[in-house]
Each structure stands twice: as structure tokens, then as C-alpha cells.
Tab-separated table of C-alpha atoms in Angstrom:
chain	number	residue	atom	x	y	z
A	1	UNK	CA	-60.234	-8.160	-34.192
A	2	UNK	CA	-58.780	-10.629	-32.079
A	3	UNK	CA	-55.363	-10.977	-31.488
A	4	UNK	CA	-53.367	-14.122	-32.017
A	5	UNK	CA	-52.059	-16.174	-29.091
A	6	UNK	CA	-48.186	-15.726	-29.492
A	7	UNK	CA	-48.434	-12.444	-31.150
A	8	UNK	CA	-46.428	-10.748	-28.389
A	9	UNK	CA	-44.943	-12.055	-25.773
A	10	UNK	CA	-45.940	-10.157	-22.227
A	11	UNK	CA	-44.028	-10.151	-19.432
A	12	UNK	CA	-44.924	-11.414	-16.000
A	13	UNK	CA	-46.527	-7.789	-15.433
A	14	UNK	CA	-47.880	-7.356	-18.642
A	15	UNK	CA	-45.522	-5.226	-20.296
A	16	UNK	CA	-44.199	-6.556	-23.680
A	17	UNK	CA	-40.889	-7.537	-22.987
A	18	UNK	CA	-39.893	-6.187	-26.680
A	19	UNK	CA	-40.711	-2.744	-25.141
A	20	UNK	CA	-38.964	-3.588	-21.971
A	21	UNK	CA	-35.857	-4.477	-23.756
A	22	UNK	CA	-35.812	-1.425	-25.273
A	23	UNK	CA	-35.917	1.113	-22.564
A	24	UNK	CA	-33.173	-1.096	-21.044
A	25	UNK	CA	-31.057	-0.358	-23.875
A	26	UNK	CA	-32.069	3.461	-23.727
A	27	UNK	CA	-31.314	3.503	-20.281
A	28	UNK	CA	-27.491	2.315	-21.296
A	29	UNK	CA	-26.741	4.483	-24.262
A	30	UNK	CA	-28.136	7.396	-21.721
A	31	UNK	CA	-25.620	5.649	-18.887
A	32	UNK	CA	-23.028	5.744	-21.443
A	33	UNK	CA	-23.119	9.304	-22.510
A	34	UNK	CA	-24.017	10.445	-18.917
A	35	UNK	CA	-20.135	8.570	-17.770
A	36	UNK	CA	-18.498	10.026	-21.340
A	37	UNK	CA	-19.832	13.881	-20.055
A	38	UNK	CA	-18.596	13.129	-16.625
A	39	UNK	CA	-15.471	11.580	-17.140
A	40	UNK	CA	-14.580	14.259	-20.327
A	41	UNK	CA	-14.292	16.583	-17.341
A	42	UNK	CA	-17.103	18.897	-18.713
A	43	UNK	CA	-16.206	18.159	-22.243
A	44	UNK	CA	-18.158	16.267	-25.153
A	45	UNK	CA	-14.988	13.911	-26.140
A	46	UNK	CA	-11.530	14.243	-25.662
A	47	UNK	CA	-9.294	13.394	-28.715
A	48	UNK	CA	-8.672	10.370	-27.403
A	49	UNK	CA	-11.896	9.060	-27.435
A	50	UNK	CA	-12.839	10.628	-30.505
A	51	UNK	CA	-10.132	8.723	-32.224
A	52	UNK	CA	-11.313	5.340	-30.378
A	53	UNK	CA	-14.758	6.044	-31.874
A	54	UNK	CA	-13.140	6.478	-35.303
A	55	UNK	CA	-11.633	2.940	-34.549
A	56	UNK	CA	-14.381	0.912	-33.112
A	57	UNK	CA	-17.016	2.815	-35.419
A	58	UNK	CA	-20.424	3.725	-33.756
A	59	UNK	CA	-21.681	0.826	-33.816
A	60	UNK	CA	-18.953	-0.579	-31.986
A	61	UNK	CA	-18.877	2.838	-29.586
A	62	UNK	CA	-22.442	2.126	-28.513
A	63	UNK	CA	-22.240	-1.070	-26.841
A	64	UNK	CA	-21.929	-2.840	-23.616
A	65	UNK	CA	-18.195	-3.591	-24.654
A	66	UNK	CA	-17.166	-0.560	-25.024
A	67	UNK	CA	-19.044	0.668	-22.138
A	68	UNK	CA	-16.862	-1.715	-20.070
A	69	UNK	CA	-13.841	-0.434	-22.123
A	70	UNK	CA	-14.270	3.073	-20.711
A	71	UNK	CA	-15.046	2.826	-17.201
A	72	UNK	CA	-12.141	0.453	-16.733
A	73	UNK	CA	-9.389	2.645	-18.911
A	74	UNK	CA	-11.231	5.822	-16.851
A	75	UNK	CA	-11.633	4.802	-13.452
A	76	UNK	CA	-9.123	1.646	-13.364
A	77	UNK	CA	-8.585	2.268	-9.695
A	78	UNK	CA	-11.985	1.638	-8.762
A	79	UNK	CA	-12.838	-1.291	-11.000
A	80	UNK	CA	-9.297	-2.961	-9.208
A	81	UNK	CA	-10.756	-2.418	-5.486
A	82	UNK	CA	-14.816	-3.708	-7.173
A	83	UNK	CA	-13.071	-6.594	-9.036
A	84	UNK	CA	-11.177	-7.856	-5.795
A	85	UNK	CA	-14.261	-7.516	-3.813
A	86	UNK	CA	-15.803	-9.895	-6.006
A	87	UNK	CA	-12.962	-12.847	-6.556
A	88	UNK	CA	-13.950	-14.560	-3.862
A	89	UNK	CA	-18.091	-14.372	-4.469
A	90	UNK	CA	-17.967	-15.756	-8.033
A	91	UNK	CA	-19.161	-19.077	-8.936
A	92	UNK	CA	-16.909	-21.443	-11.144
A	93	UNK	CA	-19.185	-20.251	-14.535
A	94	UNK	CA	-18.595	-16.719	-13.704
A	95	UNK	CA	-14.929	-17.535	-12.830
A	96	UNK	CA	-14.402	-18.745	-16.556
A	97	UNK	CA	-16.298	-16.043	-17.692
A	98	UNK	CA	-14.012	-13.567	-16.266
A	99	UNK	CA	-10.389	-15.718	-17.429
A	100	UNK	CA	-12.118	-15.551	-21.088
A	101	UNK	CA	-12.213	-12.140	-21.022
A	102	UNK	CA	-9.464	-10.625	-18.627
A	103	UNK	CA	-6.339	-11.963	-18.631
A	104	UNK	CA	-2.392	-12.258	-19.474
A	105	UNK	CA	0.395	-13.831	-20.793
A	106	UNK	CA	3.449	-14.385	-18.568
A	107	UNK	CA	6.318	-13.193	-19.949
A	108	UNK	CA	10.341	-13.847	-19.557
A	109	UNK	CA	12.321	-10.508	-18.486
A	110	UNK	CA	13.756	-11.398	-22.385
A	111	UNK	CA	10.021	-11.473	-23.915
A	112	UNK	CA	9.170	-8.635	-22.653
A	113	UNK	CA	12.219	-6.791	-23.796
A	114	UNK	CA	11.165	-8.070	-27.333
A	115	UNK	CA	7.725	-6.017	-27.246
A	116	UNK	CA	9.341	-2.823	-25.968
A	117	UNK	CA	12.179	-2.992	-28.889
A	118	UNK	CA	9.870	-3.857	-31.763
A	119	UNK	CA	11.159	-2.441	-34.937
A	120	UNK	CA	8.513	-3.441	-37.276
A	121	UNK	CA	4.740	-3.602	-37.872
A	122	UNK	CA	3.185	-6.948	-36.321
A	123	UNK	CA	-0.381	-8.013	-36.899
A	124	UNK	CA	-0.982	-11.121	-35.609
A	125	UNK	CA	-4.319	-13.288	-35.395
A	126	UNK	CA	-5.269	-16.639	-34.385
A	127	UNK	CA	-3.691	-16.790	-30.420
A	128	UNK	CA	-5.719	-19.485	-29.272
A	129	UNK	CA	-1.876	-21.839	-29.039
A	130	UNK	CA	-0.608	-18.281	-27.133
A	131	UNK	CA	-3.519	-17.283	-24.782
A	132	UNK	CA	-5.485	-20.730	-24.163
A	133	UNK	CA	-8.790	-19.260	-23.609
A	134	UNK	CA	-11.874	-19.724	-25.479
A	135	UNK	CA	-12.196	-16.106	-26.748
A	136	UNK	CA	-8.454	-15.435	-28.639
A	137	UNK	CA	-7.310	-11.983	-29.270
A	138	UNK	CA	-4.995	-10.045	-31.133
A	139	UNK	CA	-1.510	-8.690	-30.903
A	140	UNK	CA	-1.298	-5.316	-33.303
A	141	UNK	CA	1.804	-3.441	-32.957
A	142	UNK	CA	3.848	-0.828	-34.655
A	143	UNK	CA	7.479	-0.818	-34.881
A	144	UNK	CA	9.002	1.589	-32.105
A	145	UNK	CA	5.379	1.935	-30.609
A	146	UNK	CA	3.790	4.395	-28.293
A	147	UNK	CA	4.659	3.680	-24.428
A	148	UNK	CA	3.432	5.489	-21.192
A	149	UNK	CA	3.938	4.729	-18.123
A	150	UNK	CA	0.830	4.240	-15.718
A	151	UNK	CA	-0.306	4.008	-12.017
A	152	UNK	CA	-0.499	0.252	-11.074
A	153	UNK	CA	-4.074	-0.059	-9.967
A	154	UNK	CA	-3.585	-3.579	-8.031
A	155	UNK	CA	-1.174	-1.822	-5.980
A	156	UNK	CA	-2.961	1.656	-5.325
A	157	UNK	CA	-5.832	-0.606	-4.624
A	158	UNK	CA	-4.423	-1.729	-1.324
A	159	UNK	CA	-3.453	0.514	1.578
A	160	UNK	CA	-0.104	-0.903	2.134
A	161	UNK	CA	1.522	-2.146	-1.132
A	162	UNK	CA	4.768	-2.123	-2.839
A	163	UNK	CA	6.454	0.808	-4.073
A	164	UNK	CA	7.006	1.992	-6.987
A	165	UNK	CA	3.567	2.498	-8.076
A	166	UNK	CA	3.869	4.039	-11.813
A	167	UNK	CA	5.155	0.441	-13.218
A	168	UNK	CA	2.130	-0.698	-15.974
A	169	UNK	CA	3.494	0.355	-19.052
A	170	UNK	CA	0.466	0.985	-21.755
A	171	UNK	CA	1.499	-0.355	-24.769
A	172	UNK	CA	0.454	1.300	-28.493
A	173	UNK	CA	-2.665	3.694	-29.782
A	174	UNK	CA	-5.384	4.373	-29.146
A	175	UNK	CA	-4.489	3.136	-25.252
A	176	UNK	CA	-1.422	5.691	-24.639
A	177	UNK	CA	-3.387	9.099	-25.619
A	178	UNK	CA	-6.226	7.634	-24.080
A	179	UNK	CA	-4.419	6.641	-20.541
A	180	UNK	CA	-2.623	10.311	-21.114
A	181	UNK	CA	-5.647	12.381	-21.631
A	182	UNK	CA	-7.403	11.109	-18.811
A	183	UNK	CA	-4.930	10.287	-16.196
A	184	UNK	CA	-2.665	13.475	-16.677
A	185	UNK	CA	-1.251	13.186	-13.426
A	186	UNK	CA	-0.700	9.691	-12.622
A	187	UNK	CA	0.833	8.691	-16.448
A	188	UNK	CA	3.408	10.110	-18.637
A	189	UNK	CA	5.096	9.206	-21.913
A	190	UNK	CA	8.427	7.139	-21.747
A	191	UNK	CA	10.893	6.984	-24.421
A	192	UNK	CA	12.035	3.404	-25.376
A	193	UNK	CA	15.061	3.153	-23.355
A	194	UNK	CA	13.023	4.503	-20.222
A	195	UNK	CA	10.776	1.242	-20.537
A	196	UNK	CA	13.829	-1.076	-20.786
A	197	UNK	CA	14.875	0.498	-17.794
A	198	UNK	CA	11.641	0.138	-15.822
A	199	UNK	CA	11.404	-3.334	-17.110
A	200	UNK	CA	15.159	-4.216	-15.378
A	201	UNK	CA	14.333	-2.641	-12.243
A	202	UNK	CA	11.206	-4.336	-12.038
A	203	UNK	CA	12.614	-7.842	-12.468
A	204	UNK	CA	15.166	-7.192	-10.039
A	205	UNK	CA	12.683	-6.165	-7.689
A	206	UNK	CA	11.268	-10.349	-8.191
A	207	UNK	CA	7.940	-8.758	-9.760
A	208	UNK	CA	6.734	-10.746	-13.073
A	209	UNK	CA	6.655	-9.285	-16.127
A	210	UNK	CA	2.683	-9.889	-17.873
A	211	UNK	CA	1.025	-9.144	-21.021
A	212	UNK	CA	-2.613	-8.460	-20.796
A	213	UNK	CA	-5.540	-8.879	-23.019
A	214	UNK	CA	-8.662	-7.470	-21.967
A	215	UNK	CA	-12.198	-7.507	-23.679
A	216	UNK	CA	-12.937	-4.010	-24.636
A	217	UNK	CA	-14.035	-2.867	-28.116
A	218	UNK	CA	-11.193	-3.198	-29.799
A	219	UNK	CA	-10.475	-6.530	-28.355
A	220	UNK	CA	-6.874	-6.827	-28.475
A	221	UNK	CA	-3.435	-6.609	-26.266
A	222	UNK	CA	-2.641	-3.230	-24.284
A	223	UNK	CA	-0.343	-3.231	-21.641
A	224	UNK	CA	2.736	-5.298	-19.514
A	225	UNK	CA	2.948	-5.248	-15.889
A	226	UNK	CA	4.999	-5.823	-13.821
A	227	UNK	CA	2.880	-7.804	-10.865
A	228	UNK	CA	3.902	-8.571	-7.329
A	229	UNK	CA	2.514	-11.229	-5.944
A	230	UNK	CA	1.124	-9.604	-2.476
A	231	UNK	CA	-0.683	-6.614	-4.915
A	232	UNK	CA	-1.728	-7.710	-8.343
A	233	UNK	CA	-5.738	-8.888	-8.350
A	234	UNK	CA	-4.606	-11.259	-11.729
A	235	UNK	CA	-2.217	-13.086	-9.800
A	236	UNK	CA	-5.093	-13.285	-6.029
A	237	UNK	CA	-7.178	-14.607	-8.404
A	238	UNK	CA	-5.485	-17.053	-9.992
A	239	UNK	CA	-3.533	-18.345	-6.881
A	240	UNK	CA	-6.006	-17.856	-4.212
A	241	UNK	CA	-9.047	-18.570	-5.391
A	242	UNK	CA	-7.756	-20.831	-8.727
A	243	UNK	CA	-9.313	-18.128	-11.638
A	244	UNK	CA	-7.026	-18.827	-15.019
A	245	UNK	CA	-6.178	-15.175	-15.714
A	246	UNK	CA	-2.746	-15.886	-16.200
A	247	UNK	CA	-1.263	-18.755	-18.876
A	248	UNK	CA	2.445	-19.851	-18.783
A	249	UNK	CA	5.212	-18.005	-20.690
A	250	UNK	CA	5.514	-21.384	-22.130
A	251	UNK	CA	9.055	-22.041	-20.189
A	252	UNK	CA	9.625	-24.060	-17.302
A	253	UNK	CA	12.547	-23.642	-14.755
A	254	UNK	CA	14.990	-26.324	-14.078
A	255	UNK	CA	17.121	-27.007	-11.465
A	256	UNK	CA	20.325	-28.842	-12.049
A	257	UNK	CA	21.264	-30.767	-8.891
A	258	UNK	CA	24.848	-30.533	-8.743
A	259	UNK	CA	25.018	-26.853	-9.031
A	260	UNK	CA	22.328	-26.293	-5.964
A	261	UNK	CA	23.834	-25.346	-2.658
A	262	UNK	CA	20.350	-25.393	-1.012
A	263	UNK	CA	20.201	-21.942	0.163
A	264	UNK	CA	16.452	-21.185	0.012
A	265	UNK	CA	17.070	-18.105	-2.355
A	266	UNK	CA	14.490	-19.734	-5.372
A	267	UNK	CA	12.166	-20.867	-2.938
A	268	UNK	CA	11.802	-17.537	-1.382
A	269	UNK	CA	11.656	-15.438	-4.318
A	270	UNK	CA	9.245	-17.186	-6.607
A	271	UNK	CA	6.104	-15.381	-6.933
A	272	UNK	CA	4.133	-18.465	-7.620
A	273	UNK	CA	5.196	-20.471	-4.538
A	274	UNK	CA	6.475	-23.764	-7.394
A	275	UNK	CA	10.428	-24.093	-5.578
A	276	UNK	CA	10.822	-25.836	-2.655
A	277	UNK	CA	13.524	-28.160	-1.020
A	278	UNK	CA	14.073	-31.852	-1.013
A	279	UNK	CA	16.815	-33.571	0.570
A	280	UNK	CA	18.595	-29.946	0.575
A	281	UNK	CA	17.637	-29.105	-3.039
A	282	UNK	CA	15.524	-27.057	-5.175
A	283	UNK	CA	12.765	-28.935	-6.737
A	284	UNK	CA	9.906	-27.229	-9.096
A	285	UNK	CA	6.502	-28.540	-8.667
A	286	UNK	CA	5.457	-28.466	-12.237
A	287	UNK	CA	1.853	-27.365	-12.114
A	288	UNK	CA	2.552	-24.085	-10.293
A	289	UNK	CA	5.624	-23.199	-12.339
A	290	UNK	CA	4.869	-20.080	-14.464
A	291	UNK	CA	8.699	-19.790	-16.647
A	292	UNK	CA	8.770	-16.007	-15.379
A	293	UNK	CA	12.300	-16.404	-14.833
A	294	UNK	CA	12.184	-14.291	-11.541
A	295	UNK	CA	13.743	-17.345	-9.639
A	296	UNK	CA	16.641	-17.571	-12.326
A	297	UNK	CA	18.584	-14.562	-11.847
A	298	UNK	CA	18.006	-14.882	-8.545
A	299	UNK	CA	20.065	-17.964	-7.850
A	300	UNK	CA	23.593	-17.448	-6.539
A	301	UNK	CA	25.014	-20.465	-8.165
A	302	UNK	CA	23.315	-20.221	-11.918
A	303	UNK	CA	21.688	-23.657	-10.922
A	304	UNK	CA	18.305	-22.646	-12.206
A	305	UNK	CA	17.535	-22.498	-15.937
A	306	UNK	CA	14.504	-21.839	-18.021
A	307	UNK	CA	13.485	-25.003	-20.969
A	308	UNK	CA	11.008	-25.181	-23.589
A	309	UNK	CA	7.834	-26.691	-22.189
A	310	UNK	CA	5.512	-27.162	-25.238
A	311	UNK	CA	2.718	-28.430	-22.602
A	312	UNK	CA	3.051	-24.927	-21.029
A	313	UNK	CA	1.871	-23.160	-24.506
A	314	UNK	CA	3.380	-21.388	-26.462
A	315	UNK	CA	5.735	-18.291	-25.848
A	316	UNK	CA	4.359	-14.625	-26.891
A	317	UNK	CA	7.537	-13.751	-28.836
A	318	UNK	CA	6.677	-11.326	-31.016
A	319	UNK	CA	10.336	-12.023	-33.040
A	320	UNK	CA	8.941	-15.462	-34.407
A	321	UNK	CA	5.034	-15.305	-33.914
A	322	UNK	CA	4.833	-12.839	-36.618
């Protein structure tokens, strides 16, 4: 019997592309359980992952998402150092690609206070007005949640980078046991106050406090950081080579002009390069401001303050967005 024209589509070689699509996808799921054996350390699962399966459902487990999900939460190091290689290679489609699915919120030193002092449950939906990117995510946290403490992979990434290096502070399950389980020795549990501490030394230090939102299976927010502007690959890419992975806290900082001496401190500690001086005073360019507040607490004279900017979005406060 004679087979229909456009009974099968064949592939430039012959080989039904249905048929070649599905080895592909064997090859994957065999990838993925060949990286799960390797990075379990010689186990099948380790609770942690067992109880992201139980989350994401197998369905969800078995996918290129999740896939993603695991190598970066496993080998986060790695991924940093590929991931910089690559900022300056992509094309502008690939650039948006990678803000839509990788990036943060700015936060104020007083923002991110509010996340690690939560005292009830927050689901939240809907972000698009909080993180302006085409793919919007979700906030889900528990009053008092989990915290650990993690090694900053930006910085480790680099052979000469800023110190301390345990700064990234994982925020809620399954992300805590998972960071703990496989990264015994570079992350450890920290009780609330310990974070708040962290936090303060970290903004003194001029390093920006960020939220980050990452596509993984589970699709939602999992950790602050506290980036430095010589180390962290979110902050190269957006200021080097102009990649959105990071939106506004939805502050700007304003200078009054009778209050500035002119004595260079703003201009020299914001991590964003958006002070500078005109006729002997501070002046914000607009566009580069962030509202991270670094540049605030720096100034001798209180001259600089933060204002509601509602064309710089909308600010992840998880006291009123609820």
C-alpha cells in the first residue's frame, strides 16, 4: 500500500523527526538521572530532593526546568564562571531571554529587613507591577522562615574578589535543606537575628541588598544577596553589557542642595555609578539610579534621601504587598 505524502515527516537524513525527538528526550531524562546519581554523592536522592519532587510532582521533576533547577542549586559555582563567559556573546533576543528568566529585585537595607522578620504566611501572585518582566513570579513565604547562609558564587567566581564570601542568604523550603544537603561545607543555618546582622554588615560594607527570582521548577523567589559591584555577574550584566536582570527598588535618591558639602562620598560609593558633581554638588542621573540606599547612609551631612518613584515600579515590601 502506498503511503500518503505528509504521513510522516522525515528529516533531512531520513529519520522521522518524531523518532528523533524522542531519543533526544531519552537522552535528557538519562542526563538527568546520570547528574541526580552524581551529584547525590553515590546516593539515589537526598531528602532534599525527594521533598522537591514531592513539590514539583514528576511531571514537573522530569523536565528541562527542573533540570536547570538542579545543576544551578548543585554546582552554582560553575554555572557563575559559564554564565559570565557568556554575557558578553549573547545577542539582544537571548539577552531578554535570560532577564525573563534570571533576575532580582533591588531592595532598600529596610526592605530587606522586612523579608528576614516576616511573622506571617505571605502568598503572593500577580508581580508583573514588582518584577517588570514578561514571565512574573511568585513570592511564598512563611512567617519566621527558614534562612541559611551560602557561598556567594559571583564572588568565588573570580580570583580576586571581596571578602566575606558566605553573604547569599537562601531564603525558605525546599531551597535551605536543599542548599544544606548539598553544600555542607560552604552553607549553614542562621537564626533570624544572625541574618539581620549579616544584612547590616553588608550594607555598611556599600554592597546592595537583591531579591532574586530564578526560573526553576518551582518558579518562585529564593534568595537576597548582597552584590558588590566589582563581583556580582547580575549587576556585569546589567551595567556592562545593558542585560535587565535587575529592576529598581522602586525609590529614587535625592539630593537636597543646601545640605551638600560636595565631598565626593555619594559619588564614590554608589554601586551603580548614578551620583556625580555639578557646580560642587551631588546630582543623580535618573536612569542609572537603582533606590538601594547604599549612597544614603553614606553621606556625612544626611543630604541624600530616598522618594517614592512610581516610574521606578513598585517596591517588594512584603508588609503591604500581601
Amino acid at each position: 500500500m502506498r503511503e500518503q505524502p505528509g504521513s510522516h515527516i522525515e528529516a533531512r537524513d531520513g529519520w522521522p523527526v518524531r523518532r528523533r525527538l524522542g531519543t533526544v528526550l531519552a537522552a535528557l531524562l538519562a542526563g538527568l538521572a546520570a547528574l541526580w546519581l552524581v551529584g547525590e554523592r553515590g546516593r539515589f536522592l537526598l531528602p532534599s530532593s525527594r521533598r522537591s519532587i514531592r513539590l514539583m510532582g514528576w511531571s514537573g521533576t522530569f523536565s528541562l526546568t527542573a533540570l536547570h533547577g538542579y545543576v544551578y542549586g548543585r554546582w552554582t559555582r560553575q554555572y557563575m564562571a559559564v554564565l559570565r563567559w557568556l554575557l558578553p556573546r549573547l545577542r539582544p533576543r537571548q539577552s531578554r531571554y535570560l532577564a525573563d528568566r534570571y533576575h532580582a529585585k533591588v531592595l532598600t537595607a529596610e526592605l530587606a529587613r522586612s523579608v528576614i522578620t516576616l511573622d506571617r504566611d505571605i502568598p503572593l501572585r500577580d508581580l508583573e507591577q514588582v518584577i517588570p518582566y514578561s514571565q512574573a513570579r511568585t513570592l511564598v513565604l512563611s512567617g519566621s522562615p527558614d534562612i541559611a547562609v551560602y557561598e556567594c558564587a559571583c564572588r568565588l567566581s573570580r580570583t580576586r574578589h571581596c571578602e566575606p564570601t558566605q553573604v547569599c542568604l537562601i531564603i525558605g523550603q525546599p531551597f535551605v535543606d536543599f542548599t544544606l544537603d548539598h553544600h555542607p561545607g560552604g552553607a549553614r543555618r542562621l537564626t533570624q537575628n544572625e541574618a539581620l546582622e549579616l544584612l547590616r554588615q553588608e550594607h555598611d560594607r556599600g554592597h546592595v541588598h537583591t531579591a532574586w527570582f530564578k526560573d526553576t521548577a518551582l518558579n518562585r523567589f529564593y534568595a537576597i544577596c548582597n552584590c558588590c559591584d566589582c563581583c556580582c555577574v547580575g549587576m556585569e550584566a546589567m551595567i556592562r553589557h545593558g542585560i535587565p536582570v535587575m529592576a529598581p527598588s522602586g525609590y529614587l535618591a535625592r539630593v537636597e542642595a543646601q545640605r551638600c558639602s560636595g565631598c565626593g562620598t555619594c559619588w564614590g560609593a554608589c554601586p551603580f555609578g548614578a551620583i556625580h558633581a555639578s557646580d560642587g554638588v551631588a546630582q543623580v542621573e535618573w536612569a542609572r539610579c537603582m533606590g538601594c540606599s547604599v549612597c544614603v547612609d553614606r553621606c556625612p551631612t544626611g543630604a541624600l534621601i530616598l522618594v517614592r518613584d512610581e516610574a521606578k515600579g513598585i517596591p517588594l515590601d512584603v508588609r503591604t504587598l500581601a
